[in-house]
mmCIF file of C-alpha atoms in Angstrom:
data_model
loop_
_atom_site.group_PDB
_atom_site.id
_atom_site.type_symbol
_atom_site.label_atom_id
_atom_site.label_comp_id
_atom_site.label_asym_id
_atom_site.label_seq_id
_atom_site.Cartn_x
_atom_site.Cartn_y
_atom_site.Cartn_z
ATOM 1 C CA MET G 50 -22.754 8.228 -38.172
ATOM 2 C CA PRO G 51 -20.105 5.078 -38.074
ATOM 3 C CA ALA G 52 -21.846 1.953 -38.765
ATOM 4 C CA ARG G 53 -22.709 -0.001 -35.155
ATOM 5 C CA GLY G 54 -19.415 -2.147 -35.164
ATOM 6 C CA ASP G 55 -17.147 0.664 -36.444
ATOM 7 C CA HIS G 56 -18.068 2.313 -33.163
ATOM 8 C CA GLU G 57 -17.876 -0.794 -31.717
ATOM 9 C CA ALA G 58 -14.376 -1.650 -32.774
ATOM 10 C CA ARG G 59 -13.233 1.757 -31.760
ATOM 11 C CA ARG G 60 -14.324 1.711 -27.968
ATOM 12 C CA ALA G 61 -12.297 -1.270 -27.649
ATOM 13 C CA GLU G 62 -9.416 0.454 -29.215
ATOM 14 C CA VAL G 63 -9.785 3.013 -26.711
ATOM 15 C CA SER G 64 -10.421 0.580 -23.063
ATOM 16 C CA GLU G 65 -6.859 -0.888 -24.785
ATOM 17 C CA ALA G 66 -5.638 2.527 -24.821
ATOM 18 C CA VAL G 67 -6.677 3.542 -21.538
ATOM 19 C CA TRP G 68 -5.456 0.040 -20.380
ATOM 20 C CA ARG G 69 -1.983 0.465 -21.688
ATOM 21 C CA VAL G 70 -1.989 4.305 -19.986
ATOM 22 C CA LEU G 71 -3.274 2.517 -16.761
ATOM 23 C CA ALA G 72 -0.267 0.152 -17.319
ATOM 24 C CA ALA G 73 2.139 2.599 -17.534
ATOM 25 C CA GLN G 74 2.253 5.254 -16.054
ATOM 26 C CA GLY G 75 -1.373 4.590 -13.213
ATOM 27 C CA PHE G 76 -3.914 6.419 -12.407
ATOM 28 C CA GLY G 77 -2.021 9.141 -11.812
ATOM 29 C CA GLY G 78 -1.018 9.492 -15.566
ATOM 30 C CA LEU G 79 -4.490 8.837 -16.670
ATOM 31 C CA THR G 80 -5.100 11.967 -18.553
ATOM 32 C CA MET G 81 -7.155 12.967 -22.173
ATOM 33 C CA ARG G 82 -4.376 13.965 -23.826
ATOM 34 C CA ALA G 83 -2.678 11.073 -22.786
ATOM 35 C CA VAL G 84 -4.823 8.187 -24.068
ATOM 36 C CA ALA G 85 -5.364 10.357 -26.726
ATOM 37 C CA ALA G 86 -1.808 10.023 -27.616
ATOM 38 C CA GLU G 87 -1.997 6.459 -27.070
ATOM 39 C CA LEU G 88 -4.956 5.519 -29.893
ATOM 40 C CA GLY G 89 -3.115 8.653 -31.859
ATOM 41 C CA ALA G 90 -5.767 9.860 -31.833
ATOM 42 C CA SER G 91 -7.261 14.004 -30.875
ATOM 43 C CA THR G 92 -8.371 14.727 -27.599
ATOM 44 C CA GLY G 93 -11.922 16.442 -29.564
ATOM 45 C CA LEU G 94 -12.243 12.444 -30.514
ATOM 46 C CA LEU G 95 -11.615 11.381 -26.929
ATOM 47 C CA THR G 96 -13.990 14.004 -25.842
ATOM 48 C CA HIS G 97 -16.976 11.690 -27.546
ATOM 49 C CA TYR G 98 -16.833 9.130 -24.657
ATOM 50 C CA PHE G 99 -15.621 10.509 -22.238
ATOM 51 C CA ARG G 100 -17.528 14.325 -21.200
ATOM 52 C CA SER G 101 -14.781 14.939 -18.802
ATOM 53 C CA LYS G 102 -11.606 13.700 -16.769
ATOM 54 C CA ARG G 103 -13.995 11.902 -13.999
ATOM 55 C CA GLU G 104 -15.975 10.078 -16.353
ATOM 56 C CA LEU G 105 -12.942 8.650 -17.853
ATOM 57 C CA VAL G 106 -10.403 7.687 -14.381
ATOM 58 C CA ARG G 107 -14.451 6.106 -13.505
ATOM 59 C CA TYR G 108 -14.486 3.767 -16.684
ATOM 60 C CA ALA G 109 -10.571 3.336 -16.055
ATOM 61 C CA TYR G 110 -11.771 2.044 -12.976
ATOM 62 C CA GLU G 111 -14.541 -0.472 -14.556
ATOM 63 C CA ILE G 112 -11.252 -1.779 -17.070
ATOM 64 C CA ALA G 113 -8.960 -2.365 -14.200
ATOM 65 C CA GLU G 114 -12.032 -4.393 -12.079
ATOM 66 C CA LEU G 115 -12.551 -6.252 -15.107
ATOM 67 C CA ARG G 116 -9.080 -7.136 -15.905
ATOM 68 C CA THR G 117 -8.256 -7.913 -11.866
ATOM 69 C CA SER G 118 -11.510 -9.951 -12.229
ATOM 70 C CA GLY G 119 -10.122 -11.547 -15.282
ATOM 71 C CA ARG G 120 -6.798 -12.644 -14.714
ATOM 72 C CA VAL G 121 -4.883 -15.630 -14.349
ATOM 73 C CA ARG G 122 -5.523 -17.415 -10.726
ATOM 74 C CA GLN G 123 -3.633 -19.812 -8.446
ATOM 75 C CA PRO G 124 -5.216 -23.310 -8.889
ATOM 76 C CA ARG G 125 -7.540 -23.690 -7.674
ATOM 77 C CA ALA G 126 -6.969 -25.645 -3.334
ATOM 78 C CA ALA G 127 -8.573 -27.041 -0.708
ATOM 79 C CA PRO G 128 -11.102 -25.774 1.621
ATOM 80 C CA GLY G 129 -9.432 -23.841 4.630
ATOM 81 C CA LEU G 130 -5.546 -22.719 5.035
ATOM 82 C CA ALA G 131 -4.727 -23.735 1.199
ATOM 83 C CA ALA G 132 -7.672 -22.233 -0.071
ATOM 84 C CA LEU G 133 -6.198 -18.745 2.240
ATOM 85 C CA ARG G 134 -2.658 -19.590 0.440
ATOM 86 C CA ALA G 135 -4.281 -19.148 -3.064
ATOM 87 C CA ALA G 136 -6.154 -16.445 -2.463
ATOM 88 C CA LEU G 137 -3.263 -14.353 -0.851
ATOM 89 C CA ALA G 138 -0.546 -15.884 -3.778
ATOM 90 C CA ASP G 139 -3.507 -14.498 -6.485
ATOM 91 C CA VAL G 140 -2.214 -10.815 -5.054
ATOM 92 C CA LEU G 141 1.056 -11.069 -5.177
ATOM 93 C CA PRO G 142 3.126 -10.197 -8.146
ATOM 94 C CA LEU G 143 4.847 -13.176 -9.283
ATOM 95 C CA ALA G 144 4.265 -12.654 -12.831
ATOM 96 C CA PRO G 145 4.591 -9.511 -15.529
ATOM 97 C CA GLU G 146 0.494 -9.347 -15.583
ATOM 98 C CA MET G 147 0.581 -9.170 -11.301
ATOM 99 C CA VAL G 148 2.909 -6.216 -11.813
ATOM 100 C CA VAL G 149 1.059 -4.411 -13.722
ATOM 101 C CA MET G 150 -2.190 -4.920 -12.118
ATOM 102 C CA SER G 151 -0.555 -4.411 -8.568
ATOM 103 C CA ARG G 152 0.970 -0.967 -10.209
ATOM 104 C CA VAL G 153 -1.964 -0.010 -11.483
ATOM 105 C CA TRP G 154 -3.972 -1.442 -7.606
ATOM 106 C CA ILE G 155 -1.267 1.034 -5.834
ATOM 107 C CA SER G 156 -2.084 4.282 -7.792
ATOM 108 C CA PHE G 157 -6.218 3.975 -7.562
ATOM 109 C CA TRP G 158 -5.146 3.808 -3.793
ATOM 110 C CA ASP G 159 -3.592 7.620 -4.633
ATOM 111 C CA ALA G 160 -6.692 7.985 -6.559
ATOM 112 C CA ALA G 161 -9.575 6.965 -4.169
ATOM 113 C CA LEU G 162 -8.219 9.228 -1.401
ATOM 114 C CA GLY G 163 -8.705 11.505 -2.975
ATOM 115 C CA ASP G 164 -12.362 11.267 -3.995
ATOM 116 C CA ALA G 165 -15.136 10.429 -2.017
ATOM 117 C CA GLU G 166 -16.999 8.471 -4.850
ATOM 118 C CA LEU G 167 -13.533 5.962 -5.447
ATOM 119 C CA GLY G 168 -12.720 5.912 -1.663
ATOM 120 C CA ALA G 169 -16.350 4.388 -1.259
ATOM 121 C CA SER G 170 -15.293 1.656 -4.230
ATOM 122 C CA GLN G 171 -12.291 0.823 -2.583
ATOM 123 C CA ARG G 172 -13.212 0.369 0.744
ATOM 124 C CA ALA G 173 -16.648 -1.964 -0.025
ATOM 125 C CA ARG G 174 -13.465 -3.845 -2.126
ATOM 126 C CA TYR G 175 -11.934 -3.719 0.547
ATOM 127 C CA GLU G 176 -14.508 -5.341 2.903
ATOM 128 C CA ARG G 177 -15.636 -8.217 0.222
ATOM 129 C CA TRP G 178 -12.152 -9.124 -0.241
ATOM 130 C CA ARG G 179 -11.893 -9.267 3.736
ATOM 131 C CA GLY G 180 -15.434 -10.918 3.503
ATOM 132 C CA ARG G 181 -14.124 -13.775 1.138
ATOM 133 C CA LEU G 182 -10.307 -13.563 3.171
ATOM 134 C CA ARG G 183 -12.532 -14.706 6.493
ATOM 135 C CA GLY G 184 -15.042 -17.305 4.216
ATOM 136 C CA HIS G 185 -11.634 -19.566 4.191
ATOM 137 C CA VAL G 186 -10.114 -18.765 7.764
ATOM 138 C CA GLU G 187 -13.710 -19.066 9.242
ATOM 139 C CA ASP G 188 -13.133 -23.119 7.312
ATOM 140 C CA ALA G 189 -9.306 -22.939 8.625
ATOM 141 C CA ARG G 190 -10.741 -22.986 12.201
ATOM 142 C CA GLU G 191 -13.311 -25.600 10.743
ATOM 143 C CA LEU G 192 -11.090 -28.476 9.972
ATOM 144 C CA GLY G 193 -9.108 -27.358 13.476
ATOM 145 C CA GLU G 194 -6.017 -25.671 11.091
ATOM 146 C CA ILE G 195 -6.356 -22.684 13.870
ATOM 147 C CA PRO G 196 -7.066 -22.115 16.900
ATOM 148 C CA GLY G 197 -11.096 -23.059 17.459
ATOM 149 C CA SER G 198 -10.752 -18.913 19.807
ATOM 150 C CA ALA G 199 -9.335 -17.351 16.527
ATOM 151 C CA ASP G 200 -11.481 -13.778 15.283
ATOM 152 C CA THR G 201 -12.241 -14.895 11.567
ATOM 153 C CA GLY G 202 -12.579 -11.377 11.093
ATOM 154 C CA ASP G 203 -9.480 -9.769 12.948
ATOM 155 C CA LEU G 204 -7.252 -12.840 10.613
ATOM 156 C CA ALA G 205 -8.699 -12.084 7.354
ATOM 157 C CA ALA G 206 -7.214 -8.169 7.974
ATOM 158 C CA THR G 207 -4.662 -9.282 8.997
ATOM 159 C CA ALA G 208 -3.401 -11.324 6.792
ATOM 160 C CA GLY G 209 -5.141 -8.567 4.180
ATOM 161 C CA GLY G 210 -2.799 -6.567 5.069
ATOM 162 C CA PHE G 211 0.104 -8.343 5.095
ATOM 163 C CA ALA G 212 -0.330 -10.048 1.527
ATOM 164 C CA HIS G 213 -0.795 -6.196 0.310
ATOM 165 C CA GLY G 214 2.347 -4.833 1.862
ATOM 166 C CA LEU G 215 4.610 -7.066 0.842
ATOM 167 C CA VAL G 216 2.741 -6.196 -2.744
ATOM 168 C CA VAL G 217 4.679 -3.280 -2.657
ATOM 169 C CA GLN G 218 7.530 -3.537 -0.942
ATOM 170 C CA ALA G 219 8.085 -6.389 -3.757
ATOM 171 C CA LEU G 220 7.549 -4.104 -6.129
ATOM 172 C CA PHE G 221 9.861 -1.348 -5.437
ATOM 173 C CA ASP G 222 12.696 -4.312 -4.462
ATOM 174 C CA PRO G 223 12.113 -6.969 -7.065
ATOM 175 C CA ASP G 224 14.772 -8.194 -6.714
ATOM 176 C CA ARG G 225 15.239 -8.965 -2.822
ATOM 177 C CA PHE G 226 10.635 -10.532 -3.166
ATOM 178 C CA PRO G 227 11.051 -12.958 -6.252
ATOM 179 C CA PRO G 228 8.283 -14.461 -6.750
ATOM 180 C CA GLU G 229 9.587 -17.696 -4.449
ATOM 181 C CA ARG G 230 10.935 -14.891 -1.759
ATOM 182 C CA GLN G 231 7.376 -13.641 -1.851
ATOM 183 C CA LEU G 232 5.547 -17.703 -1.092
ATOM 184 C CA ALA G 233 8.181 -17.806 0.925
ATOM 185 C CA LEU G 234 7.381 -15.207 3.339
ATOM 186 C CA LEU G 235 3.746 -16.181 2.712
ATOM 187 C CA ASP G 236 3.920 -19.797 3.713
ATOM 188 C CA GLY G 237 5.794 -18.068 6.749
ATOM 189 C CA PHE G 238 3.036 -15.682 7.540
ATOM 190 C CA LEU G 239 0.382 -18.683 7.630
ATOM 191 C CA GLU G 240 2.199 -21.087 9.173
ATOM 192 C CA SER G 241 2.754 -18.432 12.080
ATOM 193 C CA ILE G 242 -1.155 -18.181 12.325
ATOM 194 C CA ARG G 243 -1.365 -21.978 13.262
ATOM 195 C CA PRO G 244 -0.902 -23.335 16.824
ATOM 196 C CA GLY G 245 1.531 -25.770 18.525
ATOM 197 C CA ARG G 246 4.619 -24.672 15.345
ATOM 198 C CA ALA G 247 7.352 -28.310 16.502
ATOM 199 C CA GLY G 248 10.336 -28.029 17.148
ATOM 200 C CA SER G 249 9.811 -23.323 18.301
ATOM 201 C CA PRO G 250 11.683 -23.614 21.483
ATOM 202 C CA GLY G 251 8.322 -21.664 23.358
ATOM 203 C CA SER G 252 6.635 -25.028 22.571
ATOM 204 C CA ALA G 253 7.726 -26.461 26.183
ATOM 205 C CA ARG G 254 6.703 -23.594 27.956
ATOM 206 C CA ALA G 255 4.169 -23.325 30.586
ATOM 207 C CA PRO G 256 0.569 -22.285 29.566
ATOM 208 C CA GLY G 257 0.099 -18.557 30.942
ATOM 209 C CA ARG G 258 3.080 -17.051 30.023
ATOM 210 C CA MET Q 889 16.576 41.661 -5.015
ATOM 211 C CA PRO Q 890 14.617 40.921 -1.449
ATOM 212 C CA ALA Q 891 16.289 40.718 1.199
ATOM 213 C CA ARG Q 892 17.721 37.630 2.635
ATOM 214 C CA GLY Q 893 15.505 37.571 5.796
ATOM 215 C CA ASP Q 894 12.809 38.285 3.130
ATOM 216 C CA HIS Q 895 13.726 34.897 0.871
ATOM 217 C CA GLU Q 896 14.238 32.530 3.646
ATOM 218 C CA ALA Q 897 10.579 33.922 5.358
ATOM 219 C CA ARG Q 898 8.819 33.422 1.437
ATOM 220 C CA ARG Q 899 10.673 29.844 1.463
ATOM 221 C CA ALA Q 900 8.854 28.753 4.627
ATOM 222 C CA GLU Q 901 5.718 29.836 3.436
ATOM 223 C CA VAL Q 902 6.379 27.491 -0.196
ATOM 224 C CA SER Q 903 7.375 24.634 1.762
ATOM 225 C CA GLU Q 904 3.800 25.052 4.203
ATOM 226 C CA ALA Q 905 2.179 25.880 0.968
ATOM 227 C CA VAL Q 906 3.838 22.188 -0.797
ATOM 228 C CA TRP Q 907 2.637 20.418 2.807
ATOM 229 C CA ARG Q 908 -1.097 21.302 2.083
ATOM 230 C CA VAL Q 909 -0.866 20.336 -1.108
ATOM 231 C CA LEU Q 910 0.244 16.913 -0.849
ATOM 232 C CA ALA Q 911 -1.444 16.923 2.854
ATOM 233 C CA ALA Q 912 -5.047 17.361 0.660
ATOM 234 C CA GLN Q 913 -4.444 16.572 -2.811
ATOM 235 C CA GLY Q 914 -0.980 14.151 -2.459
ATOM 236 C CA PHE Q 915 1.730 13.278 -5.076
ATOM 237 C CA GLY Q 916 -0.720 13.242 -7.462
ATOM 238 C CA GLY Q 917 -2.324 16.576 -7.385
ATOM 239 C CA LEU Q 918 1.142 18.718 -6.674
ATOM 240 C CA THR Q 919 1.214 20.916 -10.080
ATOM 241 C CA MET Q 920 3.099 24.014 -9.639
ATOM 242 C CA ARG Q 921 -0.451 25.828 -10.220
ATOM 243 C CA ALA Q 922 -2.060 24.019 -6.886
ATOM 244 C CA VAL Q 923 0.954 25.035 -4.815
ATOM 245 C CA ALA Q 924 0.346 29.171 -6.796
ATOM 246 C CA ALA Q 925 -2.786 29.064 -5.440
ATOM 247 C CA GLU Q 926 -2.564 28.222 -1.558
ATOM 248 C CA LEU Q 927 0.694 30.541 -1.884
ATOM 249 C CA GLY Q 928 -1.565 33.120 -3.729
ATOM 250 C CA ALA Q 929 0.764 33.829 -6.002
ATOM 251 C CA SER Q 930 1.450 33.876 -9.683
ATOM 252 C CA THR Q 931 2.780 29.941 -11.402
ATOM 253 C CA GLY Q 932 5.430 32.430 -12.626
ATOM 254 C CA LEU Q 933 6.457 33.281 -8.421
ATOM 255 C CA LEU Q 934 7.243 29.458 -8.295
ATOM 256 C CA THR Q 935 9.316 29.172 -11.593
ATOM 257 C CA HIS Q 936 11.763 31.612 -9.403
ATOM 258 C CA TYR Q 937 11.919 28.576 -6.806
ATOM 259 C CA PHE Q 938 11.555 25.002 -9.379
ATOM 260 C CA ARG Q 939 12.413 25.276 -12.469
ATOM 261 C CA SER Q 940 10.240 22.277 -13.161
ATOM 262 C CA LYS Q 941 7.623 19.792 -11.758
ATOM 263 C CA ARG Q 942 10.325 17.235 -11.305
ATOM 264 C CA GLU Q 943 12.085 19.896 -8.793
ATOM 265 C CA LEU Q 944 8.684 20.478 -7.381
ATOM 266 C CA VAL Q 945 7.987 16.751 -6.558
ATOM 267 C CA ARG Q 946 11.742 15.755 -5.274
ATOM 268 C CA TYR Q 947 11.159 18.851 -3.443
ATOM 269 C CA ALA Q 948 8.089 17.900 -1.706
ATOM 270 C CA TYR Q 949 9.681 14.704 -1.450
ATOM 271 C CA GLU Q 950 12.078 16.215 0.916
ATOM 272 C CA ILE Q 951 9.567 17.656 2.677
ATOM 273 C CA ALA Q 952 7.902 14.786 2.945
ATOM 274 C CA GLU Q 953 10.766 12.575 4.821
ATOM 275 C CA LEU Q 954 11.762 15.598 7.006
ATOM 276 C CA ARG Q 955 7.854 15.911 8.835
ATOM 277 C CA THR Q 956 7.940 11.623 9.102
ATOM 278 C CA SER Q 957 11.180 11.954 10.798
ATOM 279 C CA GLY Q 958 10.272 14.595 12.706
ATOM 280 C CA ARG Q 959 6.638 13.416 13.913
ATOM 281 C CA VAL Q 960 5.151 12.224 17.092
ATOM 282 C CA ARG Q 961 6.561 9.051 18.111
ATOM 283 C CA GLN Q 962 5.138 6.472 20.438
ATOM 284 C CA PRO Q 963 6.761 6.077 23.443
ATOM 285 C CA ARG Q 964 10.485 4.630 23.549
ATOM 286 C CA ALA Q 965 10.045 0.618 24.592
ATOM 287 C CA ALA Q 966 12.093 -1.708 26.302
ATOM 288 C CA PRO Q 967 13.817 -3.933 23.476
ATOM 289 C CA GLY Q 968 12.807 -6.386 21.150
ATOM 290 C CA LEU Q 969 9.366 -6.859 20.668
ATOM 291 C CA ALA Q 970 8.212 -4.183 22.559
ATOM 292 C CA ALA Q 971 10.360 -2.075 20.031
ATOM 293 C CA LEU Q 972 9.372 -4.071 17.360
ATOM 294 C CA ARG Q 973 5.497 -3.086 18.497
ATOM 295 C CA ALA Q 974 7.143 0.420 18.752
ATOM 296 C CA ALA Q 975 8.395 0.872 15.143
ATOM 297 C CA LEU Q 976 5.338 -0.834 13.762
ATOM 298 C CA ALA Q 977 2.310 1.859 16.194
ATOM 299 C CA ASP Q 978 4.551 4.638 14.456
ATOM 300 C CA VAL Q 979 2.969 4.709 10.863
ATOM 301 C CA LEU Q 980 0.074 3.580 11.760
ATOM 302 C CA PRO Q 981 -2.724 6.528 11.025
ATOM 303 C CA LEU Q 982 -3.331 6.709 14.916
ATOM 304 C CA ALA Q 983 -3.456 10.053 15.243
ATOM 305 C CA PRO Q 984 -4.805 12.287 12.856
ATOM 306 C CA GLU Q 985 -1.252 13.296 11.565
ATOM 307 C CA MET Q 986 -0.059 10.028 10.820
ATOM 308 C CA VAL Q 987 -4.006 9.907 8.659
ATOM 309 C CA VAL Q 988 -2.200 13.049 6.686
ATOM 310 C CA MET Q 989 1.525 11.492 6.658
ATOM 311 C CA SER Q 990 0.276 8.345 5.644
ATOM 312 C CA ARG Q 991 -1.582 9.388 2.639
ATOM 313 C CA VAL Q 992 0.631 10.900 0.969
ATOM 314 C CA TRP Q 993 3.621 8.131 1.255
ATOM 315 C CA ILE Q 994 0.823 5.751 -0.196
ATOM 316 C CA SER Q 995 0.989 8.984 -3.185
ATOM 317 C CA PHE Q 996 4.741 8.435 -3.085
ATOM 318 C CA TRP Q 997 4.382 5.482 -3.673
ATOM 319 C CA ASP Q 998 1.989 5.616 -6.535
ATOM 320 C CA ALA Q 999 4.954 9.089 -7.998
ATOM 321 C CA ALA Q 1000 7.966 6.551 -7.056
ATOM 322 C CA LEU Q 1001 7.071 3.659 -8.941
ATOM 323 C CA GLY Q 1002 6.428 5.926 -11.899
ATOM 324 C CA ASP Q 1003 10.083 7.352 -11.473
ATOM 325 C CA ALA Q 1004 12.816 5.447 -11.342
ATOM 326 C CA GLU Q 1005 15.389 8.071 -9.327
ATOM 327 C CA LEU Q 1006 12.415 7.839 -6.304
ATOM 328 C CA GLY Q 1007 11.502 4.918 -7.194
ATOM 329 C CA ALA Q 1008 15.707 4.411 -6.150
ATOM 330 C CA SER Q 1009 14.952 6.917 -2.690
ATOM 331 C CA GLN Q 1010 11.645 4.434 -1.983
ATOM 332 C CA ARG Q 1011 13.610 1.328 -2.060
ATOM 333 C CA ALA Q 1012 16.492 2.616 -0.187
ATOM 334 C CA ARG Q 1013 13.996 4.107 2.427
ATOM 335 C CA TYR Q 1014 12.256 0.497 2.439
ATOM 336 C CA GLU Q 1015 15.138 -1.028 2.918
ATOM 337 C CA ARG Q 1016 15.991 1.340 5.804
ATOM 338 C CA TRP Q 1017 13.269 0.742 7.346
ATOM 339 C CA ARG Q 1018 13.055 -2.664 7.391
ATOM 340 C CA GLY Q 1019 16.654 -2.522 9.135
ATOM 341 C CA ARG Q 1020 15.973 -1.047 11.979
ATOM 342 C CA LEU Q 1021 12.928 -3.348 11.959
ATOM 343 C CA ARG Q 1022 15.434 -6.679 11.213
ATOM 344 C CA GLY Q 1023 17.495 -5.183 14.330
ATOM 345 C CA HIS Q 1024 13.948 -5.140 17.486
ATOM 346 C CA VAL Q 1025 14.117 -8.901 16.328
ATOM 347 C CA GLU Q 1026 17.004 -9.392 16.239
ATOM 348 C CA ASP Q 1027 16.828 -8.603 19.976
ATOM 349 C CA ALA Q 1028 13.263 -10.127 20.458
ATOM 350 C CA ARG Q 1029 15.696 -13.317 19.202
ATOM 351 C CA GLU Q 1030 18.210 -12.694 21.504
ATOM 352 C CA LEU Q 1031 15.647 -11.614 24.361
ATOM 353 C CA GLY Q 1032 14.102 -15.451 23.422
ATOM 354 C CA GLU Q 1033 10.662 -13.656 22.273
ATOM 355 C CA ILE Q 1034 11.285 -15.345 19.423
ATOM 356 C CA PRO Q 1035 12.781 -19.201 18.379
ATOM 357 C CA GLY Q 1036 16.032 -19.462 17.736
ATOM 358 C CA SER Q 1037 15.658 -20.729 14.125
ATOM 359 C CA ALA Q 1038 13.259 -17.436 13.821
ATOM 360 C CA ASP Q 1039 15.126 -15.291 10.173
ATOM 361 C CA THR Q 1040 14.802 -12.115 11.569
ATOM 362 C CA GLY Q 1041 14.851 -10.762 7.787
ATOM 363 C CA ASP Q 1042 11.835 -12.939 6.710
ATOM 364 C CA LEU Q 1043 10.322 -11.812 10.044
ATOM 365 C CA ALA Q 1044 11.114 -7.516 9.063
ATOM 366 C CA ALA Q 1045 9.443 -8.187 5.925
ATOM 367 C CA THR Q 1046 6.647 -9.569 7.451
ATOM 368 C CA ALA Q 1047 5.540 -8.244 10.166
ATOM 369 C CA GLY Q 1048 6.410 -4.131 7.525
ATOM 370 C CA GLY Q 1049 4.331 -5.813 5.448
ATOM 371 C CA PHE Q 1050 1.437 -6.870 7.709
ATOM 372 C CA ALA Q 1051 2.050 -2.881 9.027
ATOM 373 C CA HIS Q 1052 1.482 -1.122 5.556
ATOM 374 C CA GLY Q 1053 -1.201 -3.245 4.739
ATOM 375 C CA LEU Q 1054 -2.839 -1.947 7.716
ATOM 376 C CA VAL Q 1055 -2.457 1.278 7.007
ATOM 377 C CA VAL Q 1056 -3.629 1.608 3.356
ATOM 378 C CA GLN Q 1057 -7.267 -0.794 5.082
ATOM 379 C CA ALA Q 1058 -7.113 1.789 8.347
ATOM 380 C CA LEU Q 1059 -6.923 5.134 6.257
ATOM 381 C CA PHE Q 1060 -9.845 4.103 3.601
ATOM 382 C CA ASP Q 1061 -12.033 2.474 6.744
ATOM 383 C CA PRO Q 1062 -11.652 4.528 9.858
ATOM 384 C CA ASP Q 1063 -14.820 3.139 10.956
ATOM 385 C CA ARG Q 1064 -14.134 -0.403 10.981
ATOM 386 C CA PHE Q 1065 -10.327 0.251 11.997
ATOM 387 C CA PRO Q 1066 -10.390 2.715 14.607
ATOM 388 C CA PRO Q 1067 -6.998 3.182 16.581
ATOM 389 C CA GLU Q 1068 -7.778 0.335 19.281
ATOM 390 C CA ARG Q 1069 -8.579 -1.943 17.060
ATOM 391 C CA GLN Q 1070 -5.288 -1.497 14.790
ATOM 392 C CA LEU Q 1071 -3.565 -1.478 17.890
ATOM 393 C CA ALA Q 1072 -5.208 -4.898 18.533
ATOM 394 C CA LEU Q 1073 -4.166 -6.622 15.208
ATOM 395 C CA LEU Q 1074 -0.821 -5.682 15.642
ATOM 396 C CA ASP Q 1075 -0.844 -6.967 19.521
ATOM 397 C CA GLY Q 1076 -2.420 -10.070 17.582
ATOM 398 C CA PHE Q 1077 0.400 -10.610 14.726
ATOM 399 C CA LEU Q 1078 3.092 -9.918 17.245
ATOM 400 C CA GLU Q 1079 1.552 -12.670 19.448
ATOM 401 C CA SER Q 1080 1.072 -14.791 16.575
ATOM 402 C CA ILE Q 1081 5.397 -14.857 15.867
ATOM 403 C CA ARG Q 1082 5.713 -16.144 19.048
ATOM 404 C CA PRO Q 1083 6.046 -19.402 20.252
ATOM 405 C CA GLY Q 1084 3.740 -21.863 22.118
ATOM 406 C CA ARG Q 1085 0.769 -19.451 22.586
ATOM 407 C CA ALA Q 1086 -0.855 -20.507 25.778
ATOM 408 C CA GLY Q 1087 -4.117 -22.776 25.736
ATOM 409 C CA SER Q 1088 -4.039 -22.816 21.554
ATOM 410 C CA PRO Q 1089 -5.517 -25.954 20.863
ATOM 411 C CA GLY Q 1090 -2.417 -26.830 19.346
ATOM 412 C CA SER Q 1091 -0.193 -26.875 21.870
ATOM 413 C CA ALA Q 1092 -1.086 -30.217 22.932
ATOM 414 C CA ARG Q 1093 0.160 -31.568 19.227
ATOM 415 C CA ALA Q 1094 2.872 -33.697 18.489
ATOM 416 C CA PRO Q 1095 5.982 -32.390 17.385
ATOM 417 C CA GLY Q 1096 6.484 -33.279 13.121
ATOM 418 C CA ARG Q 1097 2.674 -32.675 12.163
#
């Protein structure tokens, strides 16, 4: 039996190999064989760590969660719309690290749509994320940045939807969606949820239209 | 060699089996073995149709395209925002058929992110879709439904992003995103891109804020 230190070092190597496979091929390409090849080891060795593909996938999910929560984030912003902007920018593929992360999470969507347990995890992840966005929307409402009549839950879902849909488009077409354009689209979206945009031709329209 | 009629009947059966595998397991679960099992045939038989996994995936992509273009659509709407609304509602998982279709396309995103050729197809698909949305946005601008200063390309990308991000949330959480709420969120989004919303607390603000 190897010494404990060896075991932990080996475990860290396995984690690294799992992440490299995820980054290159997503959850769809995550197999015992692919991880073993990445490690330069036999699939037999891997069965000491994961008894099944299912265990490997769950472990990979944990690694993706850890990497995601440990990623470089947007600078801390003032409460309200500025904080909402930072939270949404946090998920956009603005830098190589987040391109990889986004690619991994899109592949996880696929994996999770075919697996009830992973699907429940993803559902809960979304609900937590919308909860955080909603907090920023509530602050924005309190600060008078958005109408008092706004449904904060709906706005959080809309904002999250907008950001994730932009992630997908940007991943497939980085030339048409460079970081500056992603941020410009985000600012345009945030501007649209503010009332009474200056200079818009409709701003003189009678209420009720 | 089987008669031509037999061959065509068999080909239709293969197509059906490929679609059923896609619907149940997405592109991630699409293997020669899965399709053979669905057909009740040997994988050997399948090699008469597809020489490789790659050929099978490409064929499945064609089937998904055909099914998508042949799906039941929203009723024809008036030009401008009404047509934009119909085009966006067309991609939402409002009915079981579209839940399956959405699930298949999300799995295709994953497959396409790991394959340059499929990635190029998806990039082109997106560009065509944004082009259609942009046409509706241009009509809306011409009709005075949205500000004349609006960037129609940006609005099309934003609207498409919003819709796809909503698709993903709704697939994972149909209880929180029943069809009525999806449509209410869509209407809220469309309302936000119109200028001068009546009764919003900011509508009395001085221009320039």
